[in-house]
XYZ file of C-alpha atoms in Angstrom:
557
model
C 16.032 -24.831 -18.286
C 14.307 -22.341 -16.261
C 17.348 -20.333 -16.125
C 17.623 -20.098 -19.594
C 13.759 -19.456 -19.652
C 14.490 -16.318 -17.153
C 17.323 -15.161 -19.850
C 15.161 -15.237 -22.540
C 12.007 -13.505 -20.885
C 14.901 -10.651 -19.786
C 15.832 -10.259 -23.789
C 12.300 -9.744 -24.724
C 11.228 -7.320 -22.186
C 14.685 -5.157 -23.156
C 14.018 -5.411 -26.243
C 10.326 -4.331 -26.218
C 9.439 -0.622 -27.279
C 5.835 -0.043 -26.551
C 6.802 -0.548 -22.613
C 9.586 1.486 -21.747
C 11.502 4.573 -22.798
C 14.848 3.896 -24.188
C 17.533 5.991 -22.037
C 15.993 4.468 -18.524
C 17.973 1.931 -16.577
C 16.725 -2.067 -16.194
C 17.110 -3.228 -12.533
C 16.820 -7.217 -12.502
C 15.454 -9.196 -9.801
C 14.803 -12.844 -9.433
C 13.041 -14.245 -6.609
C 12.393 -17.546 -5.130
C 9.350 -17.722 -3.144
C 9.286 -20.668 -0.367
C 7.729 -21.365 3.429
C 10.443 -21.387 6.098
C 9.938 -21.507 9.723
C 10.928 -18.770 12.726
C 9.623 -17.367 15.775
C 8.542 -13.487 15.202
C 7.190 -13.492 18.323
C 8.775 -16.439 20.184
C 6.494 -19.212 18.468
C 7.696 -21.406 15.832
C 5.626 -20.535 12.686
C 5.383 -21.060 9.065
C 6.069 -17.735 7.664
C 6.308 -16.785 3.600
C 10.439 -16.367 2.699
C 11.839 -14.313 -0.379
C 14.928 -15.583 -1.449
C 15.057 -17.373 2.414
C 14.964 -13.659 3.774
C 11.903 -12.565 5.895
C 11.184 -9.681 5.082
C 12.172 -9.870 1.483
C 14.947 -7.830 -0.008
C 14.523 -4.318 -0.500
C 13.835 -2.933 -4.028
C 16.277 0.133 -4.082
C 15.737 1.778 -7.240
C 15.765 5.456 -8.713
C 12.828 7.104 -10.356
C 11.884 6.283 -13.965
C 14.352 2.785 -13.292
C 12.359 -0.189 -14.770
C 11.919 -3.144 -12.427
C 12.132 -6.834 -13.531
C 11.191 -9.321 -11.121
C 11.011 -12.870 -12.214
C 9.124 -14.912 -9.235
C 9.418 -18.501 -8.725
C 6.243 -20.037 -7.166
C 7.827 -22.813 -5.003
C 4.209 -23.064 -2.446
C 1.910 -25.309 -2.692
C -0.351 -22.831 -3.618
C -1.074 -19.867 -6.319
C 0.549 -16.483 -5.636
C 1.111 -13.350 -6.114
C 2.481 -10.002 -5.139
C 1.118 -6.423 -5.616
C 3.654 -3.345 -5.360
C 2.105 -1.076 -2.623
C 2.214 2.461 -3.610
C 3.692 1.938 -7.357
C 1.887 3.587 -9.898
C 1.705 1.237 -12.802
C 1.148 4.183 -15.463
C -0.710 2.539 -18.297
C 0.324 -1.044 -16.884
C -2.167 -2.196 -14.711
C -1.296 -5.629 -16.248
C 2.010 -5.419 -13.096
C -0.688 -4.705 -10.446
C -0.732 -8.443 -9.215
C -4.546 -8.219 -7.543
C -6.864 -11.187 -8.241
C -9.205 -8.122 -9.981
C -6.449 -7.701 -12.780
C -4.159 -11.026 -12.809
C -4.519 -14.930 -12.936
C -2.191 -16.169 -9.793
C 1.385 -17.836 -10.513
C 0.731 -21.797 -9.807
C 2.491 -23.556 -7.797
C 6.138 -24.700 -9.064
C 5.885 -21.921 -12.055
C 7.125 -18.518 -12.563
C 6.189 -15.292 -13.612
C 8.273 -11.939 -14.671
C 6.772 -8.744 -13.797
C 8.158 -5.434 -15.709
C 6.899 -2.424 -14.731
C 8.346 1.467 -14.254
C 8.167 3.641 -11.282
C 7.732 6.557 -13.538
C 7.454 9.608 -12.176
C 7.791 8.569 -8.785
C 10.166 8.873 -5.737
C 9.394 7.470 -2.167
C 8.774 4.855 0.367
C 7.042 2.329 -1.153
C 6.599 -1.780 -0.496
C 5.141 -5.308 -1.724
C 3.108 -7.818 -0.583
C 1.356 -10.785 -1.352
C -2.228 -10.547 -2.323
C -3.433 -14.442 -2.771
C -5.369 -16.357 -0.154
C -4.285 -14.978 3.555
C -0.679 -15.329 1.887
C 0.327 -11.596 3.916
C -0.531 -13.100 7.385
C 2.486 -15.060 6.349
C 5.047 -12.609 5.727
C 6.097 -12.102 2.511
C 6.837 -8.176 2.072
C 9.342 -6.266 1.554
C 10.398 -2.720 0.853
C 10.706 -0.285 -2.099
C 12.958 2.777 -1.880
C 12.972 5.074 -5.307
C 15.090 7.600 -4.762
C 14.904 11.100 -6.781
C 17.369 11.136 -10.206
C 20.613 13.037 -9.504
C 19.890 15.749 -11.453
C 16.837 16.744 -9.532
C 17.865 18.083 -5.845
C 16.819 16.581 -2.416
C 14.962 18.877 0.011
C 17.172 18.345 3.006
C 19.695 20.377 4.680
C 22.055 17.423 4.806
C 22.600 14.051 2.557
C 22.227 11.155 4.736
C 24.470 9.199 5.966
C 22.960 5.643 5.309
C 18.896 4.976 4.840
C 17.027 2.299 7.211
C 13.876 0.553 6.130
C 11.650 -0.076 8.918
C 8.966 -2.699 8.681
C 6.666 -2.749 11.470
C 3.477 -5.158 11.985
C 1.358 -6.405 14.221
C 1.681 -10.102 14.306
C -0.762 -13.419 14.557
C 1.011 -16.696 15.809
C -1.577 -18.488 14.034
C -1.010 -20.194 10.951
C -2.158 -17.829 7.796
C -3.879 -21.131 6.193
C -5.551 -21.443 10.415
C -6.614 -17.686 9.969
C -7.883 -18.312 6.528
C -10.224 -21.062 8.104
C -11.501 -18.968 10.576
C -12.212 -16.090 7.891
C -13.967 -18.880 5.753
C -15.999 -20.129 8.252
C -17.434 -17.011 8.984
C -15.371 -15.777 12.398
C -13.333 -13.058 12.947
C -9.754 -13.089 13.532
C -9.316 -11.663 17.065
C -6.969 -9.420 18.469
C -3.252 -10.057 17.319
C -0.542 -11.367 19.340
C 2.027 -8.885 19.079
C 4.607 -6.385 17.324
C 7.288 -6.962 14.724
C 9.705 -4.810 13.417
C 11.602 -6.373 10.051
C 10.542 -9.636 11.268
C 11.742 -9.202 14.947
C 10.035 -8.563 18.402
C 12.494 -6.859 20.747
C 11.736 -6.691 24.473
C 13.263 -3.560 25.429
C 15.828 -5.604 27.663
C 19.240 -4.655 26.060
C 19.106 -8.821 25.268
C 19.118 -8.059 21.341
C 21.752 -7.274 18.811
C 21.563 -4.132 16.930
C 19.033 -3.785 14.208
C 20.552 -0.313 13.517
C 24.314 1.835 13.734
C 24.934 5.256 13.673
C 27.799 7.181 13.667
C 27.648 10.323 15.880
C 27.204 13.418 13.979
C 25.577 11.770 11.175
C 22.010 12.104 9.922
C 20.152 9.222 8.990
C 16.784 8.710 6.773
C 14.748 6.098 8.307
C 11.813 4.711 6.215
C 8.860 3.296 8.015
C 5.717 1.480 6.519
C 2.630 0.020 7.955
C 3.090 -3.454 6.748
C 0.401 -5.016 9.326
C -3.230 -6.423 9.473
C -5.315 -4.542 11.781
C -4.004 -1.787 13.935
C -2.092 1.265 13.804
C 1.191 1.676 14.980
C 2.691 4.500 16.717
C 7.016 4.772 15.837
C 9.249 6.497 17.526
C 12.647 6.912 18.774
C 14.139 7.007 22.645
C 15.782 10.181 22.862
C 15.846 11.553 19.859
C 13.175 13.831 17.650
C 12.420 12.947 13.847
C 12.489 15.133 11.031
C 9.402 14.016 8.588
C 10.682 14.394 4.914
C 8.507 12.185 3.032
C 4.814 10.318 2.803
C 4.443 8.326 0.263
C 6.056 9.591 -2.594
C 6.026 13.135 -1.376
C 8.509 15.659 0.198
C 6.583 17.045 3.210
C 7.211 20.161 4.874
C 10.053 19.488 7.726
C 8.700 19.793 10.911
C 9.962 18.036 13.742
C 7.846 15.139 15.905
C 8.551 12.871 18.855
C 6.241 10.303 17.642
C 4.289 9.177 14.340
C 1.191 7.547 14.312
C 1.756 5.397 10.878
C -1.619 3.479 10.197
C -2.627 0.544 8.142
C -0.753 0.696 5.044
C 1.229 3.594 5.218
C 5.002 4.819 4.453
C 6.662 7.879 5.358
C 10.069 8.986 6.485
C 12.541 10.675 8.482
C 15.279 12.212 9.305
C 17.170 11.564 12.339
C 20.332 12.589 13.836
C 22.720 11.298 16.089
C 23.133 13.624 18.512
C 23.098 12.369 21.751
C 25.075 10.515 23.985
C 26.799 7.684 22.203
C 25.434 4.738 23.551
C 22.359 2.451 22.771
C 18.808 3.337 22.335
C 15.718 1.757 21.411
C 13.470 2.492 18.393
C 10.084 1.414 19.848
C 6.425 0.320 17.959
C 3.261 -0.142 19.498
C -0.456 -0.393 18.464
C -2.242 2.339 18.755
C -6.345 2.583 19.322
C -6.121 -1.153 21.305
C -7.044 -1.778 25.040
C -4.534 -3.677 25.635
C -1.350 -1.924 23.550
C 1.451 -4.824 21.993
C 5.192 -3.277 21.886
C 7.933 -4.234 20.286
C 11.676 -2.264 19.917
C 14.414 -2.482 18.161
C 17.730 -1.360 19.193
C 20.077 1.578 18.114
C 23.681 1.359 18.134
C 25.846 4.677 17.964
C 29.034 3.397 16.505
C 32.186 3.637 19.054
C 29.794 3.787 21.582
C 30.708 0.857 23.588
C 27.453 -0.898 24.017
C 26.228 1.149 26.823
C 23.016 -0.385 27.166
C 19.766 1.998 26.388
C 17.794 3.274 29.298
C 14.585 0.487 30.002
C 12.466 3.223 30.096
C 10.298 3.293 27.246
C 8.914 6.624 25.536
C 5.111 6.037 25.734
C 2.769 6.361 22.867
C -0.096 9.297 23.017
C -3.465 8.048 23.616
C -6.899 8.762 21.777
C -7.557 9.318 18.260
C -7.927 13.146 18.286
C -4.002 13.446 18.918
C -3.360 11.443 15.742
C -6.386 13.522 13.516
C -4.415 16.735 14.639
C -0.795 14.915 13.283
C -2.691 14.592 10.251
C -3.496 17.763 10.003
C 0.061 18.956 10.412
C 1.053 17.251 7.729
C 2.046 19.804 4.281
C 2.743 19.588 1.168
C 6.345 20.849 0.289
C 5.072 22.908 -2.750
C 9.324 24.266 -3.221
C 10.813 20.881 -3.588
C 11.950 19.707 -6.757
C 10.458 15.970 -7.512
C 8.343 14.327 -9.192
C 5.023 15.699 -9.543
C 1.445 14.149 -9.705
C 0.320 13.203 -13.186
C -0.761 14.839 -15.293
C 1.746 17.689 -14.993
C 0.217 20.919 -13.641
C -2.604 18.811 -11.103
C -0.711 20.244 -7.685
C -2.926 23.286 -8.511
C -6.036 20.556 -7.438
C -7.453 23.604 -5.847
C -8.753 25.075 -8.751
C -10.144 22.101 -10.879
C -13.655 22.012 -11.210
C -14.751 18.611 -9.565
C -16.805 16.514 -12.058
C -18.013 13.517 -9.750
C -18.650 12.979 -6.041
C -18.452 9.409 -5.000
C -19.734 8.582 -1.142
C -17.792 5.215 0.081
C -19.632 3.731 3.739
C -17.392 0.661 5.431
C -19.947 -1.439 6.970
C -19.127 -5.220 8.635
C -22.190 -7.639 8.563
C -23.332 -11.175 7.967
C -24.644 -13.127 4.513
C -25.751 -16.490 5.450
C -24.615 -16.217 9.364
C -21.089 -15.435 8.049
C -18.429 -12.309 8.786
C -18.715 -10.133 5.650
C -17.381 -6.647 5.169
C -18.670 -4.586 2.508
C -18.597 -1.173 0.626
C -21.911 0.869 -0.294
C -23.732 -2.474 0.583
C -21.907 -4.754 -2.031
C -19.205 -7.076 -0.345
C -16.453 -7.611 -3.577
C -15.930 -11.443 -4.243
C -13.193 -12.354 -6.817
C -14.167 -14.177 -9.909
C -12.841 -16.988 -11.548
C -11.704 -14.755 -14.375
C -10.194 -11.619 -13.313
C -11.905 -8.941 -14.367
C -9.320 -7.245 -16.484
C -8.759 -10.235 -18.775
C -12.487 -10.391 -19.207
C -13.069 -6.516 -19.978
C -9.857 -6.992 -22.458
C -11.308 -10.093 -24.370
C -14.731 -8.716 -24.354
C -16.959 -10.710 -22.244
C -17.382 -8.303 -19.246
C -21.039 -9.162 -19.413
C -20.444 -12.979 -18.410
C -17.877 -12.638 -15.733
C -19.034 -9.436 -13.931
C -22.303 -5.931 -13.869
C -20.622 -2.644 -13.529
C -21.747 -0.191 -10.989
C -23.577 -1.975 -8.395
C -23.205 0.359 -5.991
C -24.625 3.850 -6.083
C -22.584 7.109 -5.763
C -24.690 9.105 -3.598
C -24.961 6.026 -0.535
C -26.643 6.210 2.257
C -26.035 4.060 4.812
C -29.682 2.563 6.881
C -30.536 3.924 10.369
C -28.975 2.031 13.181
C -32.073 0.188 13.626
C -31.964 -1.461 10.257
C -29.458 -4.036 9.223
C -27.684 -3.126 6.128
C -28.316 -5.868 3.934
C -24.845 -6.995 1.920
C -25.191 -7.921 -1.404
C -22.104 -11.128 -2.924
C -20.562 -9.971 -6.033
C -17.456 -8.526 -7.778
C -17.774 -4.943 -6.864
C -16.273 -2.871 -10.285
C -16.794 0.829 -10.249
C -17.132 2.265 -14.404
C -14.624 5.551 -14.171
C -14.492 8.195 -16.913
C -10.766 8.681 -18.161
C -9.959 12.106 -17.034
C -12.261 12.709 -14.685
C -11.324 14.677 -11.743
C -13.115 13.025 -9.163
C -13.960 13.691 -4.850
C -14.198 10.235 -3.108
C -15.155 10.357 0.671
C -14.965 7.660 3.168
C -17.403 7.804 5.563
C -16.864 5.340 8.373
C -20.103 4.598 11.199
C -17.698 1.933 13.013
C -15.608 2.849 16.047
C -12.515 1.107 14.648
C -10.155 3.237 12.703
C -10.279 2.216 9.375
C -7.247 2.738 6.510
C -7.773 2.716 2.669
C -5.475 2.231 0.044
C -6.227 3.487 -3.987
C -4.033 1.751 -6.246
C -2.816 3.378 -9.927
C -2.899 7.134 -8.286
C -1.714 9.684 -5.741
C -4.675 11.583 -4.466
C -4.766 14.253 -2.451
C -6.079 13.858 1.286
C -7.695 17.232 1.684
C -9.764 16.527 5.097
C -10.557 14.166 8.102
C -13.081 15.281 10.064
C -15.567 14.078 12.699
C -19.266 13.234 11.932
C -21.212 12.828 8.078
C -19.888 14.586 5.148
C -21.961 17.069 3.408
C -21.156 19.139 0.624
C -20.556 22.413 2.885
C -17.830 20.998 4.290
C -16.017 21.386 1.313
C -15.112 24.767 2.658
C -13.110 22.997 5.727
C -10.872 21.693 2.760
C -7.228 21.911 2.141
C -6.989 23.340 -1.449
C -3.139 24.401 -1.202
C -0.794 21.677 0.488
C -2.367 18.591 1.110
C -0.290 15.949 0.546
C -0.387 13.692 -2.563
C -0.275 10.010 -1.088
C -2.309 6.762 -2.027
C -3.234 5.918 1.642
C -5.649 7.475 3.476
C -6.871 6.534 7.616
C -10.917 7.484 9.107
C -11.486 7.582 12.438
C -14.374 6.228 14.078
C -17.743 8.213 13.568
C -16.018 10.383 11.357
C -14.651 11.100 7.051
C -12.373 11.827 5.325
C -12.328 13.251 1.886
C -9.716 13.016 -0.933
C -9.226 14.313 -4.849
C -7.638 13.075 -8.111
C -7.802 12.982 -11.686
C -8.506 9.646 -13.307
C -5.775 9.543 -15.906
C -3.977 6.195 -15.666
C -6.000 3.885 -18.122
C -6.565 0.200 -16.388
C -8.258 -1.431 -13.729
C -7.364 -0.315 -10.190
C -8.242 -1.565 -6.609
C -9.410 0.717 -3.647
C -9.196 -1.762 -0.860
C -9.484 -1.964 3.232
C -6.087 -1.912 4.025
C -7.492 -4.257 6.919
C -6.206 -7.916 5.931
C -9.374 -9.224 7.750
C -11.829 -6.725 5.994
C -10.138 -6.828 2.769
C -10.203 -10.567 2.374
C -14.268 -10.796 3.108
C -14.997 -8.362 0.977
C -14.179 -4.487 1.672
C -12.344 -3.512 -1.410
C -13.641 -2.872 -5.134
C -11.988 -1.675 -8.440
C -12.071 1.323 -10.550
C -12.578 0.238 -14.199
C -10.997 3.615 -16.179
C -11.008 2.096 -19.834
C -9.150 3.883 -22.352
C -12.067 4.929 -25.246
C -9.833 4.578 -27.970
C -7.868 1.226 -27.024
C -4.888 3.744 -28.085
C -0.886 2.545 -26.987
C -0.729 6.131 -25.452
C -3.105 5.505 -22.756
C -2.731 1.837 -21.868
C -0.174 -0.786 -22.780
C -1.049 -4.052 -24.245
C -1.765 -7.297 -22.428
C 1.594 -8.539 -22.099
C 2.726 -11.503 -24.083
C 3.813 -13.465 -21.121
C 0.645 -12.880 -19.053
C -1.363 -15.998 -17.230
C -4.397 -16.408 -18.791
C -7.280 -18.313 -16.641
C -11.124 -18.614 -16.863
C -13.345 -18.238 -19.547
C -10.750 -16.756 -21.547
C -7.867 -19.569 -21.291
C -8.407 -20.687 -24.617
C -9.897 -17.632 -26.393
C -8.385 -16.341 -29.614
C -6.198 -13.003 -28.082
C -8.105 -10.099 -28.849
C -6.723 -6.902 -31.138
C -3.908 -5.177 -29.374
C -3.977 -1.404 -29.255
C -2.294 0.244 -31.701
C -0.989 3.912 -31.505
């Protein structure tokens, strides 16, 4: 039966018109979602499987392809996933955030359809329900350019690599979720993972990776952790970046990337040396006490001559990895796909038409761990507040705009006081809009905008003001949807508000995200017009106040 449910949900969706354009391929997916256990770090643990793989298979698609993923809910709990770095133009309805969809209950099954439109990169998903992520349950998403539009590289590689790396709990996520309830933090974590695995750096583990000498290789790494940083790099051998998140960079060369909560980008890397092994190593950056993992590198025919135990250390401080970021470009001659709309890589010279001030602060309601934005500390409601805006009763689930634009943050002498709700931002469609992060912690902190590609035009120490502006990076800054602040210190990025839907700027912190650091950007189309934003879609969960509610008048063209 649910077989032939899956085959019928697949007819409609190909069949459908108002989602898709007709010439652009359907890849098909379909996923069963189930605990297993393993040892990522030595420790027997319940950890979140995709079809029994951890991590989950790898979504290798080309730009404008159409994704279909029909997911089987076999927890005991509600899920769902969110696709990291996808766009969702017009179709926030795929976002899969408690702000925009009712959870997949246990032992039932839901078919996401969206389109990476526009888009090429290194992208990936993860769950989003409960502490689900602590878990497990990601996996990565490669959309490569079309063939008719050329690759910036001097050579095609030989084979691509996806890299997940993590730090890693050996607590339980429903332990962790406890904690987090009861109003404690989570600690330090216990260690490193890469895809799953924690190497030793002992020549004791098989091969994650082969090359053949001569070749080039594009490896694609992501930030798939909780709380730290983590610094990549490769024994022996210098990396080519090519790509951040959906955007050719320019090419220069670098021993080591610092790749922080939440982030993709990737290389190119060639094998060059002496064929034997070597390690890929990952370790947290910003920590006292630094966790390592590595992974091992096999050149092909080249005997298993076992990698040299000494390690290529990591660079120390913060101001080495503010100056990496600022040595990352735009590569303004490469043909890709472009920020929409069409023509907004000339950011420089569009007048901005609203400045919005963000301040990350951690505090306590009630003698209990919150984490909030501007003062307000986001709590999901029952309804999600997408269904509610579409049905029309906004006014009884959630208050728009409870946090101020212009924020100031109290003196260090006052505690901030944190105000319990769900935290919805009203966004004019079109707008182009300045957001800066100003962080007064001395954690590094990493935030993620969903729906968009902004541009990160600045990091710098201290409080923003508007003369900075003129420290700015108007030409090349890189269009990505992830952006790190150090501690004491902003950062400042730009885009236009053109993708109708409701859209979630979040701690990419699982901690801080969970108890309450993340909000949503409410962009609503003003003439409920098919061209801007697609229509709830007809197999959509519906929970809340609006479960039984007569559906409300689709947009029409």
């Amino acid at each position: 039966m649910e077989k032939l449910r899956f085959v019928l949900v697949l007819l409609a969706l190909c069949l459908s018109t108002s989602l898709v354009k007709g010439g652009d391929p359907f890849l098909f997916f379909e996923w069963k979602v189930t605990y297993g256990t393993i040892s990522p770090l030595g420790v027997p643990q319940q950890v979140i499987l995709v079809n029994g793989q951890f991590p989950g298979p790898i979504i290798n698609g080309t730009s404008n392809n159409n994704i279909v993923v029909n997911v089987f809910n076999q927890l005991d709990e509600p899920f769902l996933f969110t696709w990291n770095g996808v766009q969702q133009r017009k179709n926030s309805w795929q976002e899969g955030t408690l702000g925009t969809n009712c959870p997949i209950p246990p032992g039932s099954n839901f078919t996401y359809q969206f389109q990476v439109k526009d888009q090429i990169g290194s992208f990936y998903y993860y769950p989003t329900t409960a502490l689900h992520r602590a878990a497990g349950g990601y996996g990565g998403i490669s959309v490569h350019s079309r063939a008719l539009i050329p690759v910036p590289f001097d050579v095609n590689p030989a084979d691509e690599f996806f890299v997940l790396v993590s730090d890693w709990y050996t607590k339980s996520h429903s332990q962790m979720r406890k904690l987090l309830d009861s109003g404690r933090a989570l600690g330090r974590p216990n260690g490193v993972i890469i895809n799953g695995k924690s190497g030793k750096g002992d020549n004791k583990d098989e091969p994650m990776f082969t090359m053949t000498p001569g070749k080039t290789y594009r490896y694609r790494f992501c930030n798939v952790g909780m709380k730290d940083a983590i610094n990549v790099r490769i024994q022996g051998h210098v990396m080519k970046l090519v790509e951040i998140e959906g955007s050719h960079t320019v090419q220069n060369m670098y021993d080591s990337l610092d790749v922080h909560l939440g982030q993709c980008m990737s290389v190119l890397v060639t094998a060059d040396k002496d064929p034997k092994d070597y390690f890929l190593v990952a370790s947290t950056r910003f920590t006292k006490e630094p966790h390592t993992a590595t992974a091992t590198i096999r050149y092909a025919n080249g005997k298993g001559a076992p990698a040299s135990l000494e390690l290529p250390k990591a660079p120390i401080g913060w101001a080495w990895s503010l100056n990496q970021f600022r040595s990352f470009r735009w590569n303004l001659t490469a043909s890709a796909a472009r920020p929409n709309p069409q023509g907004s890589y000339h950011y420089g010279q569009i007048n901005i038409t609203r400045t919005i001030k963000l301040v990350n602060a951690a505090g306590s309601v009630d003698g209990k761990l919150r984490y909030a934005i501007n003062g307000v500390s986001h709590v999901n409601p029952e309804t999600p507040i997408k269904l509610a805006e579409y049905y029309g009763v906004a006014n009884k689930v959630f208050k728009y705009d409870l946090i101020k634009d212009d924020y100031e943050a109290p003196t260090a002498k006052t505690e901030e006081k944190i105000t319990l709700a769900p935290n919805v931002v009203n966004g004019t469609y079109r707008n182009f809009v300045e957001i800066i992060f100003e962080n007064h912690e001395k954690s590094v902190q990493s935030f993620h905008l969903a729906g968009y590609s902004f541009f990160a035009v600045a990091i710098e120490p201290g409080k923003w003001t508007p003369e900075k502006r003129k420290n700015y990076n108007l030409l090349d800054a890189v269009s990505r949807n992830t952006i790190q602040v150090y501690p004491n210190s902003w950062a400042a990025i730009m885009t236009t508000i053109d993708n109708a839907g409701l859209w979630n700027l979040r701690s990419n912190s699982l901690e801080r995200q969970y108890l309450g650091q993340q909000l949503y950007f409410s962009v609503l189309s003003p003439k409920r017009d098919l061209k801007d934003e697609y229509n709830m879609p007809d197999n959509d969960i519906l929970c809340g106040i609006i479960k039984d509610m007569p559906l409300p008048k689709p947009y029409s063209v």
